[in-house]
């Protein structure tokens, strides 16, 4: 049977393609132990596996030492309240549960089995989940409708000796608690005095209200409305014990009757239910939590039009103060699992609230400032809660939760050394693969015009669609308009060729003569006559793209989806040329795998660089790495390990290190060294105790093109790493040459890098202009 293709948005089509290719689904299972010979098999299974089995049978606590249970969470649903899709069933909920598993792994390194249980009877569902306790270190209940979810969670917490956490309830509640804490701080109000009005009385709403009451709100100051109106004492329709706890003695019957004087509006309901005239009646400096998705209870601009003093949170990523559960659930489980908690209790949830609220008040770190474009929002009405992608979240929340678990008596493996624990978490941050997010965020802050030499290619068209949707860039596609139009329709892409992008048609463009003249002025003394120049400008799309950038018709270019790298580099060199301070081009490649993120140079340009060239490409690479918000740690690689081989290639790496120590004393760099010394701190300390390189290297510098390119391609294939690049260094204007194996995701990543490069160049020119004046 063919897959259904609903007539939906462009995002729907991209999502279907994303989930299906290159292989269906978002998860796989990988072995953590080598299974390379008969002895490995004997240790992993029979007969060796008997030893840990018997040890666990004698002492169950040892299961944390010998199995993955202490890092394994079950994400479990019956599909009765899936996102905004309703009761679509357990099977249809599986993509969401796989997605939740991916977030756990990506943000906190927590492994997950997603389990979809086709059962709506509360007791039978509870029986199924409770029987799984030997498998998991924790249970994340997901997308179960109210009020059944309350009973299910309560019953499971009574029966199970591991954390049970319904994220739809408590995840939202924790973030709301942090937002309320900071909003009241800014407004100068006490939580015990404020009036709270809620629209919606499902799982998330009730959990949020319970959280606010536990933080000090008075129940008699809480007013709840739902689809049937105000929750009042004596009401019978659509009531349950959890909702009834907030019933008021009142004649009010609709939201408009109770909103006057409200300090906090909590919306977990439906689009448009909060009207501007209602907002006008709220107390001074109100907090509006309009969390319905994708359209909130009131749009922020509509609320501010009547109340400029309002502080506003939504569930959307395109507005400030996004209430997103990913802010907390990965890190709460991280802290709970790391101490072997038997529950996630109120003390742990309160610790998470405080950690999130405190982080929002901290000034952005240097790393975060660099990563988010240099001017991140500081604490205030537009920054009540941190960004979901703030790398410090795990460093704040997980330790706070772990401490609270220990102090409240639910930790079975308390952490003895929190400094060591923080170091462990900090190392995870830079292995998480979130390295591209700051670049994409920075690109979105000031989009630029990116010209694609291969504008007819499917990968470029798909990347262009996302770049337009995400506000990353304005694409300029080089290609025949009729071909681009046909292919866009074939691939289900719906961006407008007239309004959303620009097309340079090699067969008919009014700038052709100007481009040809400019090209001849660049290459006329390099064996190209005027007629040949005109032919090249008609046929070579990389030349056209480079001319567009050189003329100022575009801000950056991407080419290389077909043809040889060196040919594209020749064209860029002829037209755009080198930066004044650069001696030569070089190429930096980024590999992101399960171990971490590593930069390799020079992977594509200089065959046998000398020491000065190696030092320069290292400096250029280090500057590029800092744009990612990462401090570069460079290892100069060689077949020699601190002088163990006296050969020419080792000598030049040693000399390059000495040059860098002299010219760039702040750069963390050492060598010459073996690859294992670069990545293993313990090994490096044994062979060179006074090494100037601190920690694990993230910039690997090779002595030759052969070594770098072979290492890049072997590592990419052997580890399944995501390749970002090659990132061309040294060009006078932003230009990147991808490889023919690049995916649409790779093109999008390079688009973000190109835009950030263009932003940086624009800033540099502005500084030069100011200095000249």
XYZ file of C-alpha atoms in Angstrom:
773
model
C 0.000 0.000 0.000
C 1.344 3.442 -0.834
C 1.882 5.969 1.933
C -0.858 8.548 2.454
C 0.097 12.039 1.329
C -2.394 14.435 2.873
C -2.979 17.791 1.328
C -1.253 19.638 4.131
C 1.396 22.239 4.603
C 4.917 22.130 3.243
C 6.008 21.057 6.717
C 3.786 17.965 6.441
C 5.520 16.903 3.251
C 8.975 17.516 4.689
C 8.017 15.605 7.828
C 6.871 12.563 5.848
C 10.102 12.591 3.852
C 12.147 13.072 7.045
C 10.530 10.103 8.781
C 10.837 7.758 5.793
C 14.370 8.405 4.489
C 17.097 7.223 4.529
C 15.449 4.534 6.670
C 12.036 4.554 8.368
C 11.745 5.877 11.917
C 14.019 7.896 14.183
C 15.602 5.245 16.447
C 17.979 2.326 16.354
C 19.741 0.148 18.945
C 23.532 0.119 19.072
C 25.844 -2.184 21.001
C 28.058 -0.530 23.613
C 30.567 -3.393 23.779
C 32.803 -4.805 21.041
C 31.662 -8.090 19.542
C 34.668 -8.718 17.362
C 35.680 -12.239 18.261
C 34.550 -15.426 19.962
C 35.688 -14.270 23.382
C 33.609 -11.088 23.122
C 30.564 -13.202 22.287
C 31.268 -15.515 25.219
C 31.475 -12.535 27.578
C 28.388 -10.792 26.158
C 26.188 -13.880 26.141
C 26.739 -17.481 27.144
C 28.584 -18.440 29.284
C 29.958 -15.093 30.509
C 26.599 -13.424 31.035
C 25.859 -15.797 33.905
C 28.228 -13.913 36.213
C 26.361 -10.571 36.189
C 23.005 -12.392 36.282
C 23.980 -14.220 39.489
C 25.453 -11.055 40.973
C 22.200 -9.146 40.369
C 20.128 -12.024 41.731
C 22.145 -11.831 44.943
C 22.213 -8.019 45.114
C 19.587 -6.239 42.921
C 21.354 -2.877 43.312
C 24.138 -4.201 41.077
C 21.801 -3.973 38.087
C 23.016 -0.367 37.806
C 26.622 -1.575 37.455
C 26.128 -4.366 34.952
C 23.230 -3.243 32.711
C 21.889 -0.133 31.009
C 18.832 0.041 33.278
C 20.070 3.071 35.224
C 20.104 5.073 31.987
C 16.968 3.636 30.376
C 13.544 5.304 30.409
C 10.277 3.923 29.071
C 8.253 6.484 27.116
C 4.785 4.977 27.292
C 1.434 6.038 25.836
C -1.959 4.642 24.931
C -2.508 7.330 22.286
C -5.568 8.930 23.874
C -4.332 12.562 23.763
C -1.592 12.839 21.152
C -0.286 16.379 20.734
C -3.179 18.332 19.253
C -4.398 15.289 17.337
C -6.609 13.747 20.024
C -7.310 10.052 20.565
C -5.645 8.727 17.417
C -4.627 5.471 19.100
C -1.487 3.755 20.311
C -0.141 2.798 16.878
C -0.509 6.285 15.409
C 1.203 7.756 18.478
C 4.455 5.922 17.758
C 6.115 8.732 15.723
C 5.542 11.077 18.673
C 6.973 8.586 21.171
C 10.011 8.007 18.956
C 10.392 11.774 18.808
C 10.318 11.994 22.592
C 12.982 9.295 22.726
C 15.186 11.308 20.380
C 14.866 14.392 22.598
C 15.846 12.409 25.687
C 18.958 11.126 23.938
C 19.928 14.358 22.241
C 19.506 16.701 25.189
C 20.539 14.515 28.123
C 22.070 11.283 26.851
C 19.183 9.198 28.245
C 18.331 5.991 26.382
C 14.679 5.207 25.703
C 12.430 2.377 24.633
C 9.134 3.764 23.349
C 6.205 1.507 24.208
C 2.738 2.015 22.786
C 0.119 0.136 24.793
C -3.224 -0.478 23.069
C -5.274 -0.327 26.251
C -7.702 2.302 27.574
C -8.860 0.542 30.719
C -7.015 2.245 33.579
C -6.289 -0.828 35.691
C -5.186 -3.004 32.778
C -2.931 -0.228 31.473
C -1.420 0.145 34.943
C -0.843 -3.602 35.161
C 1.050 -3.597 31.863
C 3.301 -0.694 32.789
C 3.947 -1.785 36.365
C 5.110 -5.196 35.137
C 7.891 -3.466 33.176
C 9.691 -2.158 36.268
C 12.659 -4.560 35.941
C 13.438 -3.102 32.521
C 13.555 0.620 33.259
C 15.163 3.173 35.532
C 12.192 5.490 35.024
C 8.827 5.839 33.278
C 7.750 8.863 31.221
C 3.997 8.732 30.607
C 3.044 10.622 27.488
C -0.119 11.795 25.713
C -2.701 10.143 27.981
C -5.946 12.045 28.284
C -7.372 13.566 31.444
C -8.766 12.642 33.862
C -7.503 9.059 33.343
C -3.896 10.258 33.360
C -4.192 11.409 36.983
C -5.394 8.019 38.175
C -2.855 6.130 36.062
C 0.077 8.123 37.385
C -1.098 7.856 40.992
C -1.560 4.085 40.778
C 1.810 3.557 39.116
C 3.620 5.696 41.665
C 2.107 3.576 44.423
C 3.182 0.315 42.784
C 6.574 1.157 41.261
C 9.880 1.893 42.960
C 11.232 3.992 40.089
C 10.332 7.515 38.941
C 6.973 7.804 37.163
C 6.462 11.181 35.502
C 3.600 12.308 33.260
C 5.388 14.976 31.262
C 2.230 16.561 29.857
C 1.352 17.431 33.426
C 4.545 18.063 35.308
C 6.893 19.180 32.527
C 4.592 22.025 31.576
C 3.922 22.793 35.223
C 7.609 23.129 36.055
C 8.278 25.589 33.247
C 5.139 27.552 34.078
C 6.304 27.627 37.698
C 9.630 29.137 36.624
C 7.924 31.708 34.370
C 5.527 32.731 37.136
C 8.385 32.977 39.647
C 10.298 35.399 37.440
C 7.270 37.375 36.250
C 6.157 38.014 39.814
C 9.709 39.014 40.734
C 9.716 41.615 37.939
C 6.212 42.812 38.822
C 6.993 43.046 42.546
C 4.119 40.742 43.488
C 3.872 37.879 45.980
C 2.465 34.579 44.755
C 0.166 34.338 47.760
C -1.575 37.554 46.732
C -2.150 37.106 43.016
C -5.335 36.167 41.200
C -4.932 33.312 38.720
C -7.427 32.587 35.956
C -7.083 29.394 33.933
C -8.635 28.547 30.594
C -8.568 24.785 30.231
C -8.797 22.074 32.874
C -6.968 19.140 31.321
C -3.867 17.376 32.585
C -1.454 20.224 31.919
C -3.712 22.940 33.344
C -4.469 21.085 36.579
C -0.802 20.185 37.052
C 0.197 23.827 36.515
C -2.323 24.995 39.080
C -1.201 22.345 41.549
C 2.386 23.480 41.052
C 1.496 27.147 41.635
C -0.418 26.230 44.791
C 2.574 24.227 46.019
C 4.705 27.322 45.386
C 2.398 29.422 47.569
C -0.654 30.442 45.535
C -3.946 30.362 47.452
C -6.629 28.029 46.018
C -9.306 30.622 46.725
C -7.437 32.957 44.326
C -7.593 30.404 41.486
C -10.426 30.537 38.956
C -10.782 27.753 36.402
C -12.767 27.743 33.175
C -13.149 25.005 30.577
C -15.271 24.258 27.531
C -18.367 24.311 29.766
C -17.535 27.631 31.437
C -16.463 28.481 34.984
C -15.784 25.615 37.368
C -18.101 26.440 40.266
C -19.347 24.569 43.286
C -22.402 22.522 42.448
C -21.578 22.181 38.760
C -22.143 18.648 37.461
C -21.240 18.759 33.780
C -17.710 17.637 32.828
C -16.513 17.507 36.442
C -13.931 15.256 38.073
C -12.246 15.298 41.517
C -9.098 17.052 40.253
C -11.035 19.861 38.620
C -13.469 20.102 41.522
C -10.599 21.018 43.854
C -10.654 24.475 42.236
C -14.427 24.993 42.175
C -15.454 28.437 43.478
C -18.630 29.596 45.175
C -19.700 32.055 42.452
C -22.399 33.123 40.032
C -19.793 33.736 37.297
C -20.228 31.390 34.359
C -17.793 32.367 31.581
C -14.183 33.499 31.268
C -15.172 37.133 30.732
C -16.898 37.097 34.132
C -13.728 36.206 36.075
C -10.831 37.772 34.155
C -11.064 41.253 35.686
C -8.158 41.957 38.055
C -6.318 38.755 37.156
C -2.561 38.881 37.641
C -1.966 35.639 35.761
C -3.823 34.116 32.840
C -3.004 30.447 32.277
C -4.204 29.290 28.877
C -3.968 25.589 28.065
C -7.053 25.478 25.902
C -7.778 26.772 22.402
C -6.925 29.531 19.962
C -8.478 32.938 20.469
C -10.344 32.374 23.724
C -8.683 35.371 25.423
C -9.981 38.567 23.853
C -8.183 41.930 23.878
C -10.978 43.493 25.923
C -10.416 40.808 28.570
C -6.681 41.543 28.674
C -7.480 45.218 29.199
C -9.261 44.287 32.448
C -6.315 42.397 33.968
C -4.206 43.751 36.838
C -1.083 45.821 36.235
C 1.954 44.016 34.793
C -0.032 40.863 34.090
C 1.490 37.568 33.045
C -0.257 35.933 30.075
C 0.583 32.277 29.520
C -1.084 31.613 26.162
C 0.091 28.051 25.602
C -2.352 26.671 23.033
C -0.526 25.423 19.919
C -0.101 26.229 17.125
C -2.300 29.302 17.661
C -2.316 30.666 21.218
C -5.291 31.927 23.197
C -4.236 35.427 22.140
C -1.413 36.515 19.856
C 1.316 38.480 21.672
C 0.983 41.579 19.482
C -2.777 41.698 20.126
C -2.217 41.461 23.876
C 0.483 44.149 23.895
C -1.686 46.469 21.812
C -4.043 46.853 24.783
C -1.560 46.131 27.592
C 2.021 47.160 26.797
C 2.971 46.193 30.363
C 1.980 42.548 29.864
C 4.528 39.749 30.075
C 3.663 37.017 27.588
C 4.643 33.373 27.171
C 3.498 31.044 24.403
C 4.240 27.513 23.290
C 5.720 28.728 19.995
C 9.379 28.971 19.083
C 8.897 32.145 17.028
C 8.021 34.274 20.070
C 10.048 35.039 23.207
C 9.417 32.994 26.357
C 8.605 29.660 24.746
C 7.120 27.195 27.252
C 8.606 24.010 25.848
C 8.766 20.821 27.896
C 12.199 20.056 26.497
C 13.404 22.765 28.889
C 13.089 20.323 31.743
C 12.104 16.682 31.228
C 15.459 15.415 29.854
C 17.388 17.030 32.695
C 14.967 16.007 35.450
C 15.332 12.382 34.396
C 19.104 12.857 34.030
C 19.386 13.942 37.657
C 16.898 11.336 38.895
C 18.601 8.443 37.079
C 22.074 9.485 38.152
C 21.172 9.103 41.831
C 18.928 6.071 41.364
C 15.847 7.964 42.546
C 12.799 5.909 43.443
C 10.436 8.770 42.547
C 10.288 12.295 41.165
C 8.800 14.088 44.145
C 7.702 17.641 44.882
C 11.148 18.600 46.211
C 12.751 17.558 42.923
C 10.156 19.421 40.854
C 10.597 22.550 42.977
C 14.361 22.260 42.518
C 13.841 22.192 38.753
C 11.579 25.264 38.926
C 14.194 27.179 40.892
C 17.040 26.096 38.606
C 15.197 27.205 35.458
C 14.152 30.518 37.018
C 17.671 31.193 38.300
C 19.263 30.411 34.939
C 17.028 32.971 33.220
C 18.324 35.628 35.625
C 21.986 34.855 34.980
C 23.888 36.965 32.486
C 24.616 34.998 29.326
C 28.006 33.296 29.428
C 30.674 34.208 26.861
C 30.040 30.925 25.081
C 26.282 31.499 24.903
C 26.790 35.105 23.799
C 29.060 34.025 20.956
C 26.767 31.189 19.964
C 23.625 33.351 19.793
C 25.019 36.203 17.792
C 26.675 38.258 20.517
C 23.545 40.023 21.798
C 21.317 37.482 23.566
C 18.245 38.719 25.419
C 18.964 39.461 29.073
C 16.579 38.782 31.957
C 13.380 40.771 31.680
C 9.816 40.595 30.319
C 11.090 39.117 27.036
C 13.313 36.594 28.797
C 11.465 35.089 31.751
C 12.685 31.583 30.986
C 15.811 30.332 29.187
C 15.952 29.241 25.580
C 15.275 25.507 25.170
C 18.690 25.326 23.506
C 20.676 26.994 26.277
C 23.499 24.513 26.828
C 23.595 25.336 30.536
C 20.176 23.821 31.262
C 21.584 20.366 31.955
C 24.313 21.867 34.132
C 21.731 23.630 36.315
C 18.722 21.312 36.415
C 20.265 17.835 36.674
C 22.462 18.637 39.720
C 19.601 20.517 41.418
C 17.273 17.548 40.945
C 19.958 15.097 42.082
C 20.585 17.117 45.274
C 16.866 17.392 45.995
C 16.453 13.630 45.535
C 19.270 13.007 47.992
C 18.031 15.509 50.556
C 14.449 14.238 50.342
C 15.520 10.625 50.834
C 14.618 9.069 47.470
C 18.166 8.642 46.111
C 19.570 5.111 46.244
C 22.963 6.129 44.790
C 23.718 9.645 46.125
C 26.407 11.614 44.303
C 29.492 12.004 46.459
C 31.435 14.498 44.323
C 29.252 17.106 42.636
C 32.258 18.846 41.059
C 33.101 15.628 39.236
C 29.433 15.207 38.322
C 29.310 18.718 36.831
C 32.448 17.993 34.832
C 30.794 14.843 33.478
C 27.699 16.817 32.445
C 29.814 19.555 30.914
C 31.596 17.032 28.719
C 28.240 15.699 27.570
C 27.146 19.159 26.451
C 29.798 19.171 23.759
C 29.015 15.604 22.674
C 25.302 16.220 22.223
C 25.337 17.127 18.519
C 23.432 20.379 19.133
C 26.360 22.245 17.686
C 24.473 23.603 14.656
C 21.573 25.105 16.606
C 23.411 28.314 17.619
C 24.462 28.846 14.011
C 20.903 28.480 12.766
C 19.665 30.831 15.500
C 22.297 33.413 14.571
C 21.445 33.084 10.871
C 17.766 33.647 11.597
C 18.574 36.894 13.422
C 19.737 38.598 10.208
C 19.067 36.526 7.056
C 21.244 37.088 4.002
C 21.037 36.360 0.278
C 22.617 32.988 -0.502
C 23.165 32.004 -4.129
C 23.117 28.297 -4.979
C 25.091 27.301 -8.063
C 23.104 24.056 -8.336
C 19.674 25.650 -8.170
C 17.912 22.841 -10.038
C 19.097 20.092 -7.688
C 16.463 18.477 -5.435
C 18.696 18.808 -2.374
C 19.114 22.526 -2.925
C 15.389 23.022 -3.496
C 14.492 21.163 -0.306
C 17.076 23.145 1.660
C 15.808 26.389 0.131
C 12.259 25.557 1.242
C 13.402 25.106 4.847
C 15.634 28.181 4.731
C 12.614 30.223 3.649
C 10.301 28.686 6.259
C 12.847 29.153 9.050
C 13.798 32.664 8.001
C 17.467 31.697 7.635
C 18.190 33.069 4.165
C 16.722 34.432 0.957
C 17.723 31.880 -1.681
C 19.008 32.839 -5.132
C 18.733 29.789 -7.397
C 20.850 29.487 -10.534
C 18.887 27.436 -13.030
C 16.189 27.381 -15.655
C 12.911 28.686 -14.167
C 10.772 26.114 -15.987
C 12.898 23.236 -14.661
C 12.901 24.610 -11.110
C 9.122 25.058 -11.226
C 8.490 21.513 -12.448
C 10.825 20.012 -9.853
C 9.342 22.031 -6.999
C 5.902 20.696 -7.874
C 7.260 17.154 -8.229
C 8.833 17.286 -4.757
C 5.799 18.914 -3.135
C 7.613 22.208 -2.471
C 5.419 25.262 -2.335
C 7.640 28.304 -2.038
C 6.932 31.074 -4.512
C 9.497 31.514 -7.267
C 8.395 35.137 -7.613
C 8.173 36.212 -3.970
C 10.261 33.878 -1.797
C 13.429 33.577 -3.853
C 15.293 34.936 -6.861
C 16.307 33.007 -9.963
C 19.345 33.634 -12.130
C 18.636 32.020 -15.485
C 21.943 31.210 -17.263
C 20.101 31.196 -20.584
C 18.486 34.625 -20.198
C 19.483 37.080 -17.488
C 19.682 40.861 -17.961
C 22.962 40.931 -16.024
C 24.714 38.576 -18.438
C 26.833 41.214 -20.197
C 27.906 42.813 -16.909
C 28.792 39.395 -15.513
C 30.807 38.488 -18.611
C 32.724 41.781 -18.488
C 33.480 41.316 -14.790
C 34.643 37.759 -15.366
C 36.980 38.779 -18.188
C 38.434 41.519 -15.985
C 39.320 38.805 -13.460
C 40.731 36.151 -15.817
C 41.698 38.032 -18.990
C 45.380 37.603 -18.251
C 44.993 33.947 -17.289
C 44.457 32.473 -20.733
C 40.773 33.381 -21.196
C 39.776 35.564 -24.157
C 36.502 37.590 -24.264
C 34.595 35.001 -26.288
C 35.633 32.204 -23.934
C 34.647 34.371 -20.978
C 31.160 34.842 -22.392
C 30.813 31.093 -22.948
C 31.909 30.313 -19.388
C 29.385 32.774 -17.932
C 26.643 31.022 -19.922
C 27.618 27.505 -18.821
C 29.512 27.499 -15.499
C 27.086 28.026 -12.625
C 29.857 28.273 -10.013
C 31.336 31.177 -11.959
C 27.892 32.814 -12.119
C 27.438 32.386 -8.349
C 30.876 33.793 -7.584
C 30.229 36.782 -9.868
C 26.898 37.418 -8.096
C 28.715 37.580 -4.760
C 31.569 39.672 -6.131
C 29.117 42.189 -7.640
C 27.090 42.402 -4.437
C 24.012 40.718 -5.946
C 24.355 37.990 -3.290
C 25.984 37.814 0.130
C 27.298 34.231 0.025
C 27.466 31.245 -2.298
C 27.182 27.465 -2.100
C 28.351 25.199 -4.903
C 29.892 21.763 -5.419
C 26.943 19.365 -5.638
C 28.468 18.107 -8.859
C 31.947 18.266 -10.309
C 35.408 18.289 -8.765
C 36.176 20.328 -5.649
C 39.390 21.725 -7.075
C 37.593 23.094 -10.157
C 35.080 24.979 -8.017
C 37.923 26.272 -5.838
C 39.755 27.541 -8.939
C 36.697 29.541 -10.015
C 36.176 31.016 -6.549
C 39.869 31.876 -6.337
C 39.827 33.661 -9.695
C 36.737 35.750 -8.952
C 36.436 36.244 -5.180
C 40.025 35.612 -4.162
C 41.649 35.474 -0.748
C 41.309 37.664 2.301
C 44.172 40.166 2.474
C 45.588 38.428 5.538
C 45.301 34.883 4.147
C 48.131 33.068 2.348
C 45.979 30.270 0.926
C 42.602 28.590 1.040
C 41.971 25.671 3.386
C 38.972 23.536 4.227
C 37.594 22.706 7.651
C 35.240 19.752 8.106
C 32.972 19.100 11.076
C 31.998 15.561 12.041
C 29.196 15.025 14.569
C 28.835 11.511 15.961
C 27.759 9.825 19.184
C 31.112 10.573 20.797
C 31.056 14.278 20.068
C 31.763 17.029 17.562
C 35.181 17.240 15.930
C 36.704 19.637 13.420
C 39.288 18.344 10.926
C 41.617 20.433 8.747
C 42.767 20.711 5.969
C 40.521 18.111 4.367
C 40.244 19.328 0.763
C 42.795 21.910 -0.428
C 46.542 21.896 0.263
C 48.335 18.676 -0.650
C 51.469 19.107 1.445
C 51.302 22.305 3.536
C 54.430 23.693 5.151
C 54.628 24.706 8.814
C 53.558 28.297 8.174
C 50.559 27.158 6.145
C 49.582 24.675 8.854
C 49.801 27.388 11.503
C 47.648 29.711 9.394
C 44.958 27.118 8.635
C 44.848 26.300 12.360
C 44.296 29.972 13.220
C 41.541 30.285 10.616
C 39.921 27.069 11.827
C 40.037 28.213 15.446
C 38.310 31.479 14.535
C 35.569 29.556 12.700
C 35.074 27.196 15.634
C 34.550 30.131 17.996
C 31.517 31.112 15.888
C 29.902 27.891 17.081
C 30.268 29.075 20.677
C 33.051 26.539 21.279
C 36.555 27.122 22.582
C 38.930 25.434 20.105
C 41.384 22.847 21.430
C 43.841 21.996 18.684
C 45.947 18.855 18.367
C 48.675 18.770 15.701
C 48.556 15.163 14.564
C 51.481 13.120 13.386
C 52.923 9.626 13.188
C 55.308 10.953 15.834
C 54.207 11.346 19.448
C 56.179 14.180 21.042
C 59.411 13.374 19.231
C 59.197 9.596 18.930
C 59.929 9.776 15.157
C 62.348 12.174 13.522
C 60.765 12.549 10.102
C 59.983 15.573 7.947
C 56.214 15.601 8.479
C 56.618 15.422 12.264
C 59.163 18.233 12.219
C 56.803 20.575 10.349
C 53.963 19.852 12.790
C 56.327 20.595 15.688
C 57.380 23.831 14.003
C 53.741 24.818 13.382
C 53.034 24.392 17.103
C 55.991 26.629 17.973
C 54.699 29.287 15.539
C 51.264 29.205 17.145
C 52.654 29.352 20.663
C 54.513 32.514 19.628
C 51.828 34.232 17.525
C 48.628 32.983 19.222
C 49.488 32.417 22.911
C 45.815 32.224 23.909
C 45.083 29.306 21.562
C 44.876 25.927 23.316
C 47.207 23.866 21.084
C 49.878 21.199 21.372
C 51.677 18.520 19.368
C 53.031 16.805 17.451
C 50.982 13.857 18.790
C 49.184 10.658 17.942
C 45.416 10.639 17.446
C 44.807 8.711 20.678
C 46.807 11.288 22.646
C 44.601 14.013 21.155
C 41.384 12.364 22.309
C 42.462 10.597 25.528
C 43.483 12.968 28.304
C 44.684 10.086 30.479
C 46.970 8.726 27.764
C 48.329 12.167 26.910
C 49.146 12.872 30.539
C 51.125 9.642 30.714
C 53.302 10.458 27.724
C 53.437 14.259 28.194
C 52.427 15.366 31.725
C 53.069 19.055 30.966
C 51.116 19.179 27.695
C 49.730 22.626 26.909
C 46.512 21.074 25.572
C 43.779 20.936 28.207
C 41.066 18.317 27.894
C 40.024 16.470 24.765
C 40.985 18.018 21.443
C 38.133 19.182 19.203
C 40.293 20.532 16.342
C 42.380 17.860 14.643
C 45.088 19.287 12.379
C 46.691 16.903 9.874
C 50.121 17.064 8.215
C 48.837 16.441 4.683
C 45.744 16.402 2.513
C 46.018 12.628 2.182
C 45.897 12.098 5.937
C 43.054 14.568 6.536
C 40.799 13.465 3.685
C 41.271 9.750 4.353
C 40.555 10.231 8.056
C 37.454 12.308 7.275
C 35.879 9.769 4.967
C 36.780 6.736 7.080
C 35.396 8.302 10.265
C 32.250 9.459 8.464
C 31.455 5.999 7.157
C 32.621 3.946 10.154
C 30.800 5.996 12.781
C 27.768 7.174 10.780
C 28.786 10.741 11.582
C 26.985 13.784 10.208
C 29.400 15.754 8.032
C 29.062 19.537 8.007
C 31.280 21.079 5.386
C 33.760 21.398 3.995
C 33.873 24.936 5.337
C 36.078 26.988 3.018
C 38.488 29.206 4.952
C 40.440 32.188 3.662
C 38.013 33.434 0.982
C 37.544 37.190 0.713
C 33.757 36.713 0.758
C 31.619 33.831 2.099
C 31.796 30.879 -0.295
C 31.493 27.160 0.387
C 32.053 24.106 -1.791
C 30.061 21.098 -0.610
C 30.709 17.561 -1.823
C 28.533 15.560 -4.256
C 27.413 13.262 -1.408
C 25.851 16.143 0.537
C 22.228 15.790 1.698
C 19.559 18.481 1.801
C 20.221 18.754 5.531
C 23.895 19.296 4.736
C 23.017 22.064 2.298
C 20.857 23.718 4.946
C 23.648 23.536 7.517
C 26.062 25.118 5.051
C 23.450 27.791 4.307
C 23.409 28.749 7.978
C 27.214 28.871 8.064
C 27.281 31.000 4.918
C 24.766 33.459 6.386
C 26.704 33.767 9.648
C 29.875 34.334 7.628
C 28.134 37.099 5.685
C 26.902 38.661 8.918
C 30.440 38.633 10.303
C 31.835 40.233 7.164
C 29.167 42.941 7.263
C 30.041 43.689 10.886
C 33.760 43.850 10.060
C 33.131 46.274 7.191
C 31.010 48.448 9.471
C 33.848 48.580 12.002
C 36.328 49.525 9.260
C 33.945 52.197 8.006
C 33.531 53.670 11.495
C 37.293 53.741 11.957
C 37.761 55.500 8.605
C 35.249 58.175 9.581
